[in-house]
C-alpha cells in the first residue's frame, strides 16, 4: 500500500523538474531544483519552522545526502513534527542511508503514534501485522495501532482495521463491520477500501 513516505514526498517535490525530460538534463534539473529548495528551506528551518525542516531533509535525501537528511528529520521529530518522525523511522526500517535498525524504527513509530502521528500508527500497525524475518504477527497490537491511526485521520489505517475484522485477525471476525469500514474509507477516497468493498459484494 504505502511505499516509503519520504521517497513519495520526494517525488512530489521534484515532479515538475523531472517531467521536463530524461537523462542527464533531467538529472541536472532535479539537482538544481533541490539545491534551490535547500536555499529556501534552510533559513526557515533554522528559525523553527519544522515543516520546512522535514522538507529540507527530503531535498537532501533526493541529493543522496542521507546523513544531513537524517539530521533534519531528527531535528523536526525532536520538536514534535510527527511526519518527520515517520520519515526518520522509515530510514532506519529500510536502511536508507543509515544502518538498518528495525528496533530503532519500531521505537520511533511507537512514540510518534502515541504523540499523534497518524501515519506512524499506520506503519506501526504494518510492523506488527507482518511476519517477516521469522517473527510472528501480532494482530492485536496491529489492530490497536491501526485504530489509533484511524481515529487520528489516516484513512488507510481505517481500511486495515476492516481487513482485520474481515479475516478475524486479532479480533472476532465481523464481515458486516468490515463492510461498513470499507464503505466509509472508500467514500473518504481510499481506492483499496473501494476494491475490498467490491470484492466483498461479489461474495454475497
mmCIF file with all atom_site columns, C-alpha atoms in Angstrom:
data_model
loop_
_atom_site.group_PDB
_atom_site.id
_atom_site.type_symbol
_atom_site.label_atom_id
_atom_site.label_alt_id
_atom_site.label_comp_id
_atom_site.label_asym_id
_atom_site.label_entity_id
_atom_site.label_seq_id
_atom_site.pdbx_PDB_ins_code
_atom_site.Cartn_x
_atom_site.Cartn_y
_atom_site.Cartn_z
_atom_site.occupancy
_atom_site.B_iso_or_equiv
_atom_site.pdbx_formal_charge
_atom_site.auth_seq_id
_atom_site.auth_comp_id
_atom_site.auth_asym_id
_atom_site.auth_atom_id
_atom_site.pdbx_PDB_model_num
ATOM 1   C CA . UNK A 1 1   ? 0.000   0.000   0.000   1.00 0.00 ? 1   UNK A CA 1
ATOM 2   C CA . UNK A 1 2   ? 2.131   2.835   1.170   1.00 0.00 ? 2   UNK A CA 1
ATOM 3   C CA . UNK A 1 3   ? 5.691   2.868   -0.071  1.00 0.00 ? 3   UNK A CA 1
ATOM 4   C CA . UNK A 1 4   ? 8.413   4.686   1.707   1.00 0.00 ? 4   UNK A CA 1
ATOM 5   C CA . UNK A 1 5   ? 6.836   8.009   2.628   1.00 0.00 ? 5   UNK A CA 1
ATOM 6   C CA . UNK A 1 6   ? 9.874   10.173  2.242   1.00 0.00 ? 6   UNK A CA 1
ATOM 7   C CA . UNK A 1 7   ? 10.541  8.810   -1.247  1.00 0.00 ? 7   UNK A CA 1
ATOM 8   C CA . UNK A 1 8   ? 6.957   9.509   -2.252  1.00 0.00 ? 8   UNK A CA 1
ATOM 9   C CA . UNK A 1 9   ? 7.076   13.078  -0.997  1.00 0.00 ? 9   UNK A CA 1
ATOM 10  C CA . UNK A 1 10  ? 10.459  13.487  -2.625  1.00 0.00 ? 10  UNK A CA 1
ATOM 11  C CA . UNK A 1 11  ? 8.967   12.502  -5.960  1.00 0.00 ? 11  UNK A CA 1
ATOM 12  C CA . UNK A 1 12  ? 6.272   15.112  -5.483  1.00 0.00 ? 12  UNK A CA 1
ATOM 13  C CA . UNK A 1 13  ? 8.863   17.757  -4.768  1.00 0.00 ? 13  UNK A CA 1
ATOM 14  C CA . UNK A 1 14  ? 10.896  17.010  -7.868  1.00 0.00 ? 14  UNK A CA 1
ATOM 15  C CA . UNK A 1 15  ? 7.938   16.228  -10.101 1.00 0.00 ? 15  UNK A CA 1
ATOM 16  C CA . UNK A 1 16  ? 7.956   19.455  -12.086 1.00 0.00 ? 16  UNK A CA 1
ATOM 17  C CA . UNK A 1 17  ? 11.657  19.262  -12.776 1.00 0.00 ? 17  UNK A CA 1
ATOM 18  C CA . UNK A 1 18  ? 11.619  15.565  -13.593 1.00 0.00 ? 18  UNK A CA 1
ATOM 19  C CA . UNK A 1 19  ? 8.818   15.927  -16.093 1.00 0.00 ? 19  UNK A CA 1
ATOM 20  C CA . UNK A 1 20  ? 10.925  18.096  -18.382 1.00 0.00 ? 20  UNK A CA 1
ATOM 21  C CA . UNK A 1 21  ? 12.781  15.166  -19.926 1.00 0.00 ? 21  UNK A CA 1
ATOM 22  C CA . UNK A 1 22  ? 15.077  12.245  -19.315 1.00 0.00 ? 22  UNK A CA 1
ATOM 23  C CA . UNK A 1 23  ? 18.756  11.526  -18.978 1.00 0.00 ? 23  UNK A CA 1
ATOM 24  C CA . UNK A 1 24  ? 21.391  13.996  -17.890 1.00 0.00 ? 24  UNK A CA 1
ATOM 25  C CA . UNK A 1 25  ? 19.236  17.061  -18.491 1.00 0.00 ? 25  UNK A CA 1
ATOM 26  C CA . UNK A 1 26  ? 16.588  15.729  -16.140 1.00 0.00 ? 26  UNK A CA 1
ATOM 27  C CA . UNK A 1 27  ? 19.230  14.809  -13.558 1.00 0.00 ? 27  UNK A CA 1
ATOM 28  C CA . UNK A 1 28  ? 20.624  18.342  -13.692 1.00 0.00 ? 28  UNK A CA 1
ATOM 29  C CA . UNK A 1 29  ? 17.138  19.818  -13.376 1.00 0.00 ? 29  UNK A CA 1
ATOM 30  C CA . UNK A 1 30  ? 16.420  17.654  -10.337 1.00 0.00 ? 30  UNK A CA 1
ATOM 31  C CA . UNK A 1 31  ? 19.730  18.639  -8.770  1.00 0.00 ? 31  UNK A CA 1
ATOM 32  C CA . UNK A 1 32  ? 19.146  22.356  -9.400  1.00 0.00 ? 32  UNK A CA 1
ATOM 33  C CA . UNK A 1 33  ? 15.582  22.118  -8.090  1.00 0.00 ? 33  UNK A CA 1
ATOM 34  C CA . UNK A 1 34  ? 16.657  20.514  -4.827  1.00 0.00 ? 34  UNK A CA 1
ATOM 35  C CA . UNK A 1 35  ? 19.575  22.908  -4.369  1.00 0.00 ? 35  UNK A CA 1
ATOM 36  C CA . UNK A 1 36  ? 17.192  25.848  -4.761  1.00 0.00 ? 36  UNK A CA 1
ATOM 37  C CA . UNK A 1 37  ? 14.759  24.218  -2.347  1.00 0.00 ? 37  UNK A CA 1
ATOM 38  C CA . UNK A 1 38  ? 17.550  23.856  0.216   1.00 0.00 ? 38  UNK A CA 1
ATOM 39  C CA . UNK A 1 39  ? 18.449  27.540  -0.118  1.00 0.00 ? 39  UNK A CA 1
ATOM 40  C CA . UNK A 1 40  ? 14.823  28.477  0.573   1.00 0.00 ? 40  UNK A CA 1
ATOM 41  C CA . UNK A 1 41  ? 14.018  25.925  3.273   1.00 0.00 ? 41  UNK A CA 1
ATOM 42  C CA . UNK A 1 42  ? 17.186  26.016  5.370   1.00 0.00 ? 42  UNK A CA 1
ATOM 43  C CA . UNK A 1 43  ? 16.670  29.550  6.795   1.00 0.00 ? 43  UNK A CA 1
ATOM 44  C CA . UNK A 1 44  ? 13.053  28.708  7.595   1.00 0.00 ? 44  UNK A CA 1
ATOM 45  C CA . UNK A 1 45  ? 14.126  25.537  9.380   1.00 0.00 ? 45  UNK A CA 1
ATOM 46  C CA . UNK A 1 46  ? 16.774  27.365  11.380  1.00 0.00 ? 46  UNK A CA 1
ATOM 47  C CA . UNK A 1 47  ? 14.083  29.827  12.516  1.00 0.00 ? 47  UNK A CA 1
ATOM 48  C CA . UNK A 1 48  ? 11.972  26.986  13.935  1.00 0.00 ? 48  UNK A CA 1
ATOM 49  C CA . UNK A 1 49  ? 9.696   26.040  11.045  1.00 0.00 ? 49  UNK A CA 1
ATOM 50  C CA . UNK A 1 50  ? 9.789   22.269  11.489  1.00 0.00 ? 50  UNK A CA 1
ATOM 51  C CA . UNK A 1 51  ? 7.665   21.547  8.444   1.00 0.00 ? 51  UNK A CA 1
ATOM 52  C CA . UNK A 1 52  ? 10.428  23.274  6.495   1.00 0.00 ? 52  UNK A CA 1
ATOM 53  C CA . UNK A 1 53  ? 12.997  21.087  8.298   1.00 0.00 ? 53  UNK A CA 1
ATOM 54  C CA . UNK A 1 54  ? 11.152  17.982  7.120   1.00 0.00 ? 54  UNK A CA 1
ATOM 55  C CA . UNK A 1 55  ? 11.012  19.254  3.533   1.00 0.00 ? 55  UNK A CA 1
ATOM 56  C CA . UNK A 1 56  ? 14.657  20.266  3.774   1.00 0.00 ? 56  UNK A CA 1
ATOM 57  C CA . UNK A 1 57  ? 15.537  16.709  4.780   1.00 0.00 ? 57  UNK A CA 1
ATOM 58  C CA . UNK A 1 58  ? 13.604  15.410  1.767   1.00 0.00 ? 58  UNK A CA 1
ATOM 59  C CA . UNK A 1 59  ? 15.647  17.628  -0.549  1.00 0.00 ? 59  UNK A CA 1
ATOM 60  C CA . UNK A 1 60  ? 18.882  16.350  0.997   1.00 0.00 ? 60  UNK A CA 1
ATOM 61  C CA . UNK A 1 61  ? 17.530  12.819  0.624   1.00 0.00 ? 61  UNK A CA 1
ATOM 62  C CA . UNK A 1 62  ? 16.873  13.456  -3.063  1.00 0.00 ? 62  UNK A CA 1
ATOM 63  C CA . UNK A 1 63  ? 20.501  14.569  -3.385  1.00 0.00 ? 63  UNK A CA 1
ATOM 64  C CA . UNK A 1 64  ? 21.646  11.345  -1.666  1.00 0.00 ? 64  UNK A CA 1
ATOM 65  C CA . UNK A 1 65  ? 22.988  13.269  1.335   1.00 0.00 ? 65  UNK A CA 1
ATOM 66  C CA . UNK A 1 66  ? 21.399  10.876  3.796   1.00 0.00 ? 66  UNK A CA 1
ATOM 67  C CA . UNK A 1 67  ? 23.432  11.965  6.805   1.00 0.00 ? 67  UNK A CA 1
ATOM 68  C CA . UNK A 1 68  ? 22.217  15.557  6.539   1.00 0.00 ? 68  UNK A CA 1
ATOM 69  C CA . UNK A 1 69  ? 18.691  14.362  5.810   1.00 0.00 ? 69  UNK A CA 1
ATOM 70  C CA . UNK A 1 70  ? 18.771  12.300  8.993   1.00 0.00 ? 70  UNK A CA 1
ATOM 71  C CA . UNK A 1 71  ? 19.939  15.354  10.937  1.00 0.00 ? 71  UNK A CA 1
ATOM 72  C CA . UNK A 1 72  ? 16.987  17.478  9.839   1.00 0.00 ? 72  UNK A CA 1
ATOM 73  C CA . UNK A 1 73  ? 14.402  14.710  10.189  1.00 0.00 ? 73  UNK A CA 1
ATOM 74  C CA . UNK A 1 74  ? 15.670  14.203  13.715  1.00 0.00 ? 74  UNK A CA 1
ATOM 75  C CA . UNK A 1 75  ? 15.534  17.934  14.468  1.00 0.00 ? 75  UNK A CA 1
ATOM 76  C CA . UNK A 1 76  ? 11.933  18.181  13.301  1.00 0.00 ? 76  UNK A CA 1
ATOM 77  C CA . UNK A 1 77  ? 10.966  14.972  15.078  1.00 0.00 ? 77  UNK A CA 1
ATOM 78  C CA . UNK A 1 78  ? 12.515  16.128  18.353  1.00 0.00 ? 78  UNK A CA 1
ATOM 79  C CA . UNK A 1 79  ? 10.260  19.186  18.052  1.00 0.00 ? 79  UNK A CA 1
ATOM 80  C CA . UNK A 1 80  ? 7.120   17.070  17.616  1.00 0.00 ? 80  UNK A CA 1
ATOM 81  C CA . UNK A 1 81  ? 6.700   17.338  13.849  1.00 0.00 ? 81  UNK A CA 1
ATOM 82  C CA . UNK A 1 82  ? 5.386   13.820  13.508  1.00 0.00 ? 82  UNK A CA 1
ATOM 83  C CA . UNK A 1 83  ? 5.716   13.406  9.741   1.00 0.00 ? 83  UNK A CA 1
ATOM 84  C CA . UNK A 1 84  ? 9.470   13.845  10.159  1.00 0.00 ? 84  UNK A CA 1
ATOM 85  C CA . UNK A 1 85  ? 9.425   11.119  12.818  1.00 0.00 ? 85  UNK A CA 1
ATOM 86  C CA . UNK A 1 86  ? 7.726   8.798   10.342  1.00 0.00 ? 86  UNK A CA 1
ATOM 87  C CA . UNK A 1 87  ? 10.315  9.596   7.690   1.00 0.00 ? 87  UNK A CA 1
ATOM 88  C CA . UNK A 1 88  ? 13.167  9.102   10.147  1.00 0.00 ? 88  UNK A CA 1
ATOM 89  C CA . UNK A 1 89  ? 11.784  5.736   11.245  1.00 0.00 ? 89  UNK A CA 1
ATOM 90  C CA . UNK A 1 90  ? 11.434  4.678   7.616   1.00 0.00 ? 90  UNK A CA 1
ATOM 91  C CA . UNK A 1 91  ? 15.124  5.429   7.095   1.00 0.00 ? 91  UNK A CA 1
ATOM 92  C CA . UNK A 1 92  ? 16.003  3.024   9.909   1.00 0.00 ? 92  UNK A CA 1
ATOM 93  C CA . UNK A 1 93  ? 13.479  0.408   8.797   1.00 0.00 ? 93  UNK A CA 1
ATOM 94  C CA . UNK A 1 94  ? 14.765  0.301   5.238   1.00 0.00 ? 94  UNK A CA 1
ATOM 95  C CA . UNK A 1 95  ? 18.431  1.063   5.914   1.00 0.00 ? 95  UNK A CA 1
ATOM 96  C CA . UNK A 1 96  ? 18.201  4.018   3.553   1.00 0.00 ? 96  UNK A CA 1
ATOM 97  C CA . UNK A 1 97  ? 21.386  5.974   4.219   1.00 0.00 ? 97  UNK A CA 1
ATOM 98  C CA . UNK A 1 98  ? 21.703  4.633   7.781   1.00 0.00 ? 98  UNK A CA 1
ATOM 99  C CA . UNK A 1 99  ? 22.392  1.254   9.350   1.00 0.00 ? 99  UNK A CA 1
ATOM 100 C CA . UNK A 1 100 ? 19.213  -0.804  9.177   1.00 0.00 ? 100 UNK A CA 1
ATOM 101 C CA . UNK A 1 101 ? 17.742  -0.961  12.669  1.00 0.00 ? 101 UNK A CA 1
ATOM 102 C CA . UNK A 1 102 ? 14.180  -2.253  12.923  1.00 0.00 ? 102 UNK A CA 1
ATOM 103 C CA . UNK A 1 103 ? 14.118  -1.900  16.702  1.00 0.00 ? 103 UNK A CA 1
ATOM 104 C CA . UNK A 1 104 ? 15.004  1.788   16.383  1.00 0.00 ? 104 UNK A CA 1
ATOM 105 C CA . UNK A 1 105 ? 12.337  2.198   13.704  1.00 0.00 ? 105 UNK A CA 1
ATOM 106 C CA . UNK A 1 106 ? 9.768   0.491   15.936  1.00 0.00 ? 106 UNK A CA 1
ATOM 107 C CA . UNK A 1 107 ? 10.668  2.773   18.840  1.00 0.00 ? 107 UNK A CA 1
ATOM 108 C CA . UNK A 1 108 ? 10.231  5.899   16.710  1.00 0.00 ? 108 UNK A CA 1
ATOM 109 C CA . UNK A 1 109 ? 6.979   4.703   15.116  1.00 0.00 ? 109 UNK A CA 1
ATOM 110 C CA . UNK A 1 110 ? 5.575   3.823   18.535  1.00 0.00 ? 110 UNK A CA 1
ATOM 111 C CA . UNK A 1 111 ? 6.499   7.147   20.146  1.00 0.00 ? 111 UNK A CA 1
ATOM 112 C CA . UNK A 1 112 ? 5.232   9.110   17.166  1.00 0.00 ? 112 UNK A CA 1
ATOM 113 C CA . UNK A 1 113 ? 1.948   7.203   17.076  1.00 0.00 ? 113 UNK A CA 1
ATOM 114 C CA . UNK A 1 114 ? 1.465   7.847   20.790  1.00 0.00 ? 114 UNK A CA 1
ATOM 115 C CA . UNK A 1 115 ? 2.153   11.549  20.198  1.00 0.00 ? 115 UNK A CA 1
ATOM 116 C CA . UNK A 1 116 ? -0.421  11.897  17.446  1.00 0.00 ? 116 UNK A CA 1
ATOM 117 C CA . UNK A 1 117 ? 1.498   10.794  14.361  1.00 0.00 ? 117 UNK A CA 1
ATOM 118 C CA . UNK A 1 118 ? -1.284  9.147   12.374  1.00 0.00 ? 118 UNK A CA 1
ATOM 119 C CA . UNK A 1 119 ? 0.954   7.874   9.578   1.00 0.00 ? 119 UNK A CA 1
ATOM 120 C CA . UNK A 1 120 ? 3.380   6.446   12.108  1.00 0.00 ? 120 UNK A CA 1
ATOM 121 C CA . UNK A 1 121 ? 0.436   4.488   13.507  1.00 0.00 ? 121 UNK A CA 1
ATOM 122 C CA . UNK A 1 122 ? -0.123  3.033   10.039  1.00 0.00 ? 122 UNK A CA 1
ATOM 123 C CA . UNK A 1 123 ? 3.485   1.862   9.768   1.00 0.00 ? 123 UNK A CA 1
ATOM 124 C CA . UNK A 1 124 ? 3.422   0.613   13.352  1.00 0.00 ? 124 UNK A CA 1
ATOM 125 C CA . UNK A 1 125 ? 0.371   -1.471  12.516  1.00 0.00 ? 125 UNK A CA 1
ATOM 126 C CA . UNK A 1 126 ? 2.125   -2.836  9.435   1.00 0.00 ? 126 UNK A CA 1
ATOM 127 C CA . UNK A 1 127 ? 5.160   -3.723  11.540  1.00 0.00 ? 127 UNK A CA 1
ATOM 128 C CA . UNK A 1 128 ? 3.081   -5.782  13.973  1.00 0.00 ? 128 UNK A CA 1
ATOM 129 C CA . UNK A 1 129 ? 0.973   -7.299  11.216  1.00 0.00 ? 129 UNK A CA 1
ATOM 130 C CA . UNK A 1 130 ? 3.902   -8.543  9.160   1.00 0.00 ? 130 UNK A CA 1
ATOM 131 C CA . UNK A 1 131 ? 5.539   -11.886 9.762   1.00 0.00 ? 131 UNK A CA 1
ATOM 132 C CA . UNK A 1 132 ? 8.832   -11.097 8.087   1.00 0.00 ? 132 UNK A CA 1
ATOM 133 C CA . UNK A 1 133 ? 12.245  -12.219 9.327   1.00 0.00 ? 133 UNK A CA 1
ATOM 134 C CA . UNK A 1 134 ? 10.774  -15.107 11.279  1.00 0.00 ? 134 UNK A CA 1
ATOM 135 C CA . UNK A 1 135 ? 8.732   -13.093 13.774  1.00 0.00 ? 135 UNK A CA 1
ATOM 136 C CA . UNK A 1 136 ? 5.115   -13.967 14.470  1.00 0.00 ? 136 UNK A CA 1
ATOM 137 C CA . UNK A 1 137 ? 2.488   -11.382 13.530  1.00 0.00 ? 137 UNK A CA 1
ATOM 138 C CA . UNK A 1 138 ? 0.859   -9.620  16.481  1.00 0.00 ? 138 UNK A CA 1
ATOM 139 C CA . UNK A 1 139 ? -2.593  -8.832  15.138  1.00 0.00 ? 139 UNK A CA 1
ATOM 140 C CA . UNK A 1 140 ? -3.899  -7.464  18.438  1.00 0.00 ? 140 UNK A CA 1
ATOM 141 C CA . UNK A 1 141 ? -1.119  -4.858  18.528  1.00 0.00 ? 141 UNK A CA 1
ATOM 142 C CA . UNK A 1 142 ? -1.629  -4.187  14.820  1.00 0.00 ? 142 UNK A CA 1
ATOM 143 C CA . UNK A 1 143 ? -5.334  -3.506  15.365  1.00 0.00 ? 143 UNK A CA 1
ATOM 144 C CA . UNK A 1 144 ? -4.551  -1.157  18.236  1.00 0.00 ? 144 UNK A CA 1
ATOM 145 C CA . UNK A 1 145 ? -2.127  0.832   16.085  1.00 0.00 ? 145 UNK A CA 1
ATOM 146 C CA . UNK A 1 146 ? -4.443  0.962   13.066  1.00 0.00 ? 146 UNK A CA 1
ATOM 147 C CA . UNK A 1 147 ? -7.391  2.022   15.231  1.00 0.00 ? 147 UNK A CA 1
ATOM 148 C CA . UNK A 1 148 ? -5.377  4.868   16.685  1.00 0.00 ? 148 UNK A CA 1
ATOM 149 C CA . UNK A 1 149 ? -4.215  5.922   13.235  1.00 0.00 ? 149 UNK A CA 1
ATOM 150 C CA . UNK A 1 150 ? -7.805  5.813   12.017  1.00 0.00 ? 150 UNK A CA 1
ATOM 151 C CA . UNK A 1 151 ? -9.013  7.989   14.893  1.00 0.00 ? 151 UNK A CA 1
ATOM 152 C CA . UNK A 1 152 ? -6.217  10.441  14.061  1.00 0.00 ? 152 UNK A CA 1
ATOM 153 C CA . UNK A 1 153 ? -7.468  10.678  10.489  1.00 0.00 ? 153 UNK A CA 1
ATOM 154 C CA . UNK A 1 154 ? -5.322  8.248   8.487   1.00 0.00 ? 154 UNK A CA 1
ATOM 155 C CA . UNK A 1 155 ? -7.834  6.573   6.173   1.00 0.00 ? 155 UNK A CA 1
ATOM 156 C CA . UNK A 1 156 ? -5.603  3.634   5.074   1.00 0.00 ? 156 UNK A CA 1
ATOM 157 C CA . UNK A 1 157 ? -5.319  2.752   8.769   1.00 0.00 ? 157 UNK A CA 1
ATOM 158 C CA . UNK A 1 158 ? -9.118  2.592   8.863   1.00 0.00 ? 158 UNK A CA 1
ATOM 159 C CA . UNK A 1 159 ? -9.116  0.297   5.829   1.00 0.00 ? 159 UNK A CA 1
ATOM 160 C CA . UNK A 1 160 ? -6.666  -2.021  7.547   1.00 0.00 ? 160 UNK A CA 1
ATOM 161 C CA . UNK A 1 161 ? -8.893  -2.318  10.601  1.00 0.00 ? 161 UNK A CA 1
ATOM 162 C CA . UNK A 1 162 ? -11.519 -3.530  8.138   1.00 0.00 ? 162 UNK A CA 1
ATOM 163 C CA . UNK A 1 163 ? -9.111  -6.135  6.785   1.00 0.00 ? 163 UNK A CA 1
ATOM 164 C CA . UNK A 1 164 ? -8.526  -7.466  10.292  1.00 0.00 ? 164 UNK A CA 1
ATOM 165 C CA . UNK A 1 165 ? -12.262 -7.565  11.048  1.00 0.00 ? 165 UNK A CA 1
ATOM 166 C CA . UNK A 1 166 ? -12.990 -9.278  7.739   1.00 0.00 ? 166 UNK A CA 1
ATOM 167 C CA . UNK A 1 167 ? -10.452 -12.023 8.399   1.00 0.00 ? 167 UNK A CA 1
ATOM 168 C CA . UNK A 1 168 ? -10.845 -12.298 12.176  1.00 0.00 ? 168 UNK A CA 1
ATOM 169 C CA . UNK A 1 169 ? -7.229  -11.382 12.866  1.00 0.00 ? 169 UNK A CA 1
ATOM 170 C CA . UNK A 1 170 ? -6.712  -10.059 16.398  1.00 0.00 ? 170 UNK A CA 1
ATOM 171 C CA . UNK A 1 171 ? -10.461 -9.535  16.757  1.00 0.00 ? 171 UNK A CA 1
ATOM 172 C CA . UNK A 1 172 ? -13.636 -11.594 16.357  1.00 0.00 ? 172 UNK A CA 1
ATOM 173 C CA . UNK A 1 173 ? -14.488 -11.919 12.680  1.00 0.00 ? 173 UNK A CA 1
ATOM 174 C CA . UNK A 1 174 ? -17.184 -9.432  11.689  1.00 0.00 ? 174 UNK A CA 1
ATOM 175 C CA . UNK A 1 175 ? -17.768 -9.080  7.953   1.00 0.00 ? 175 UNK A CA 1
ATOM 176 C CA . UNK A 1 176 ? -20.616 -6.610  8.428   1.00 0.00 ? 176 UNK A CA 1
ATOM 177 C CA . UNK A 1 177 ? -18.354 -4.283  10.385  1.00 0.00 ? 177 UNK A CA 1
ATOM 178 C CA . UNK A 1 178 ? -15.615 -4.736  7.787   1.00 0.00 ? 178 UNK A CA 1
ATOM 179 C CA . UNK A 1 179 ? -18.038 -3.703  5.004   1.00 0.00 ? 179 UNK A CA 1
ATOM 180 C CA . UNK A 1 180 ? -19.065 -0.592  6.926   1.00 0.00 ? 180 UNK A CA 1
ATOM 181 C CA . UNK A 1 181 ? -15.426 0.358   7.472   1.00 0.00 ? 181 UNK A CA 1
ATOM 182 C CA . UNK A 1 182 ? -14.564 -0.211  3.805   1.00 0.00 ? 182 UNK A CA 1
ATOM 183 C CA . UNK A 1 183 ? -17.584 1.833   2.724   1.00 0.00 ? 183 UNK A CA 1
ATOM 184 C CA . UNK A 1 184 ? -16.606 4.776   4.904   1.00 0.00 ? 184 UNK A CA 1
ATOM 185 C CA . UNK A 1 185 ? -12.951 4.610   3.847   1.00 0.00 ? 185 UNK A CA 1
ATOM 186 C CA . UNK A 1 186 ? -13.952 4.321   0.193   1.00 0.00 ? 186 UNK A CA 1
ATOM 187 C CA . UNK A 1 187 ? -16.121 7.430   0.445   1.00 0.00 ? 187 UNK A CA 1
ATOM 188 C CA . UNK A 1 188 ? -13.102 9.148   2.019   1.00 0.00 ? 188 UNK A CA 1
ATOM 189 C CA . UNK A 1 189 ? -11.020 8.377   -1.057  1.00 0.00 ? 189 UNK A CA 1
ATOM 190 C CA . UNK A 1 190 ? -9.105  5.179   -0.283  1.00 0.00 ? 190 UNK A CA 1
ATOM 191 C CA . UNK A 1 191 ? -9.182  3.134   -3.506  1.00 0.00 ? 191 UNK A CA 1
ATOM 192 C CA . UNK A 1 192 ? -8.068  -0.067  -1.748  1.00 0.00 ? 192 UNK A CA 1
ATOM 193 C CA . UNK A 1 193 ? -11.127 0.185   0.517   1.00 0.00 ? 193 UNK A CA 1
ATOM 194 C CA . UNK A 1 194 ? -13.306 0.535   -2.589  1.00 0.00 ? 194 UNK A CA 1
ATOM 195 C CA . UNK A 1 195 ? -11.691 -2.571  -4.065  1.00 0.00 ? 195 UNK A CA 1
ATOM 196 C CA . UNK A 1 196 ? -12.270 -4.515  -0.860  1.00 0.00 ? 196 UNK A CA 1
ATOM 197 C CA . UNK A 1 197 ? -15.889 -3.393  -0.730  1.00 0.00 ? 197 UNK A CA 1
ATOM 198 C CA . UNK A 1 198 ? -16.476 -4.564  -4.319  1.00 0.00 ? 198 UNK A CA 1
ATOM 199 C CA . UNK A 1 199 ? -14.782 -7.881  -3.600  1.00 0.00 ? 199 UNK A CA 1
ATOM 200 C CA . UNK A 1 200 ? -16.958 -8.469  -0.551  1.00 0.00 ? 200 UNK A CA 1
ATOM 201 C CA . UNK A 1 201 ? -20.030 -7.587  -2.599  1.00 0.00 ? 201 UNK A CA 1
ATOM 202 C CA . UNK A 1 202 ? -19.179 -10.399 -5.004  1.00 0.00 ? 202 UNK A CA 1
ATOM 203 C CA . UNK A 1 203 ? -19.051 -12.868 -2.081  1.00 0.00 ? 203 UNK A CA 1
ATOM 204 C CA . UNK A 1 204 ? -22.761 -12.460 -1.379  1.00 0.00 ? 204 UNK A CA 1
#
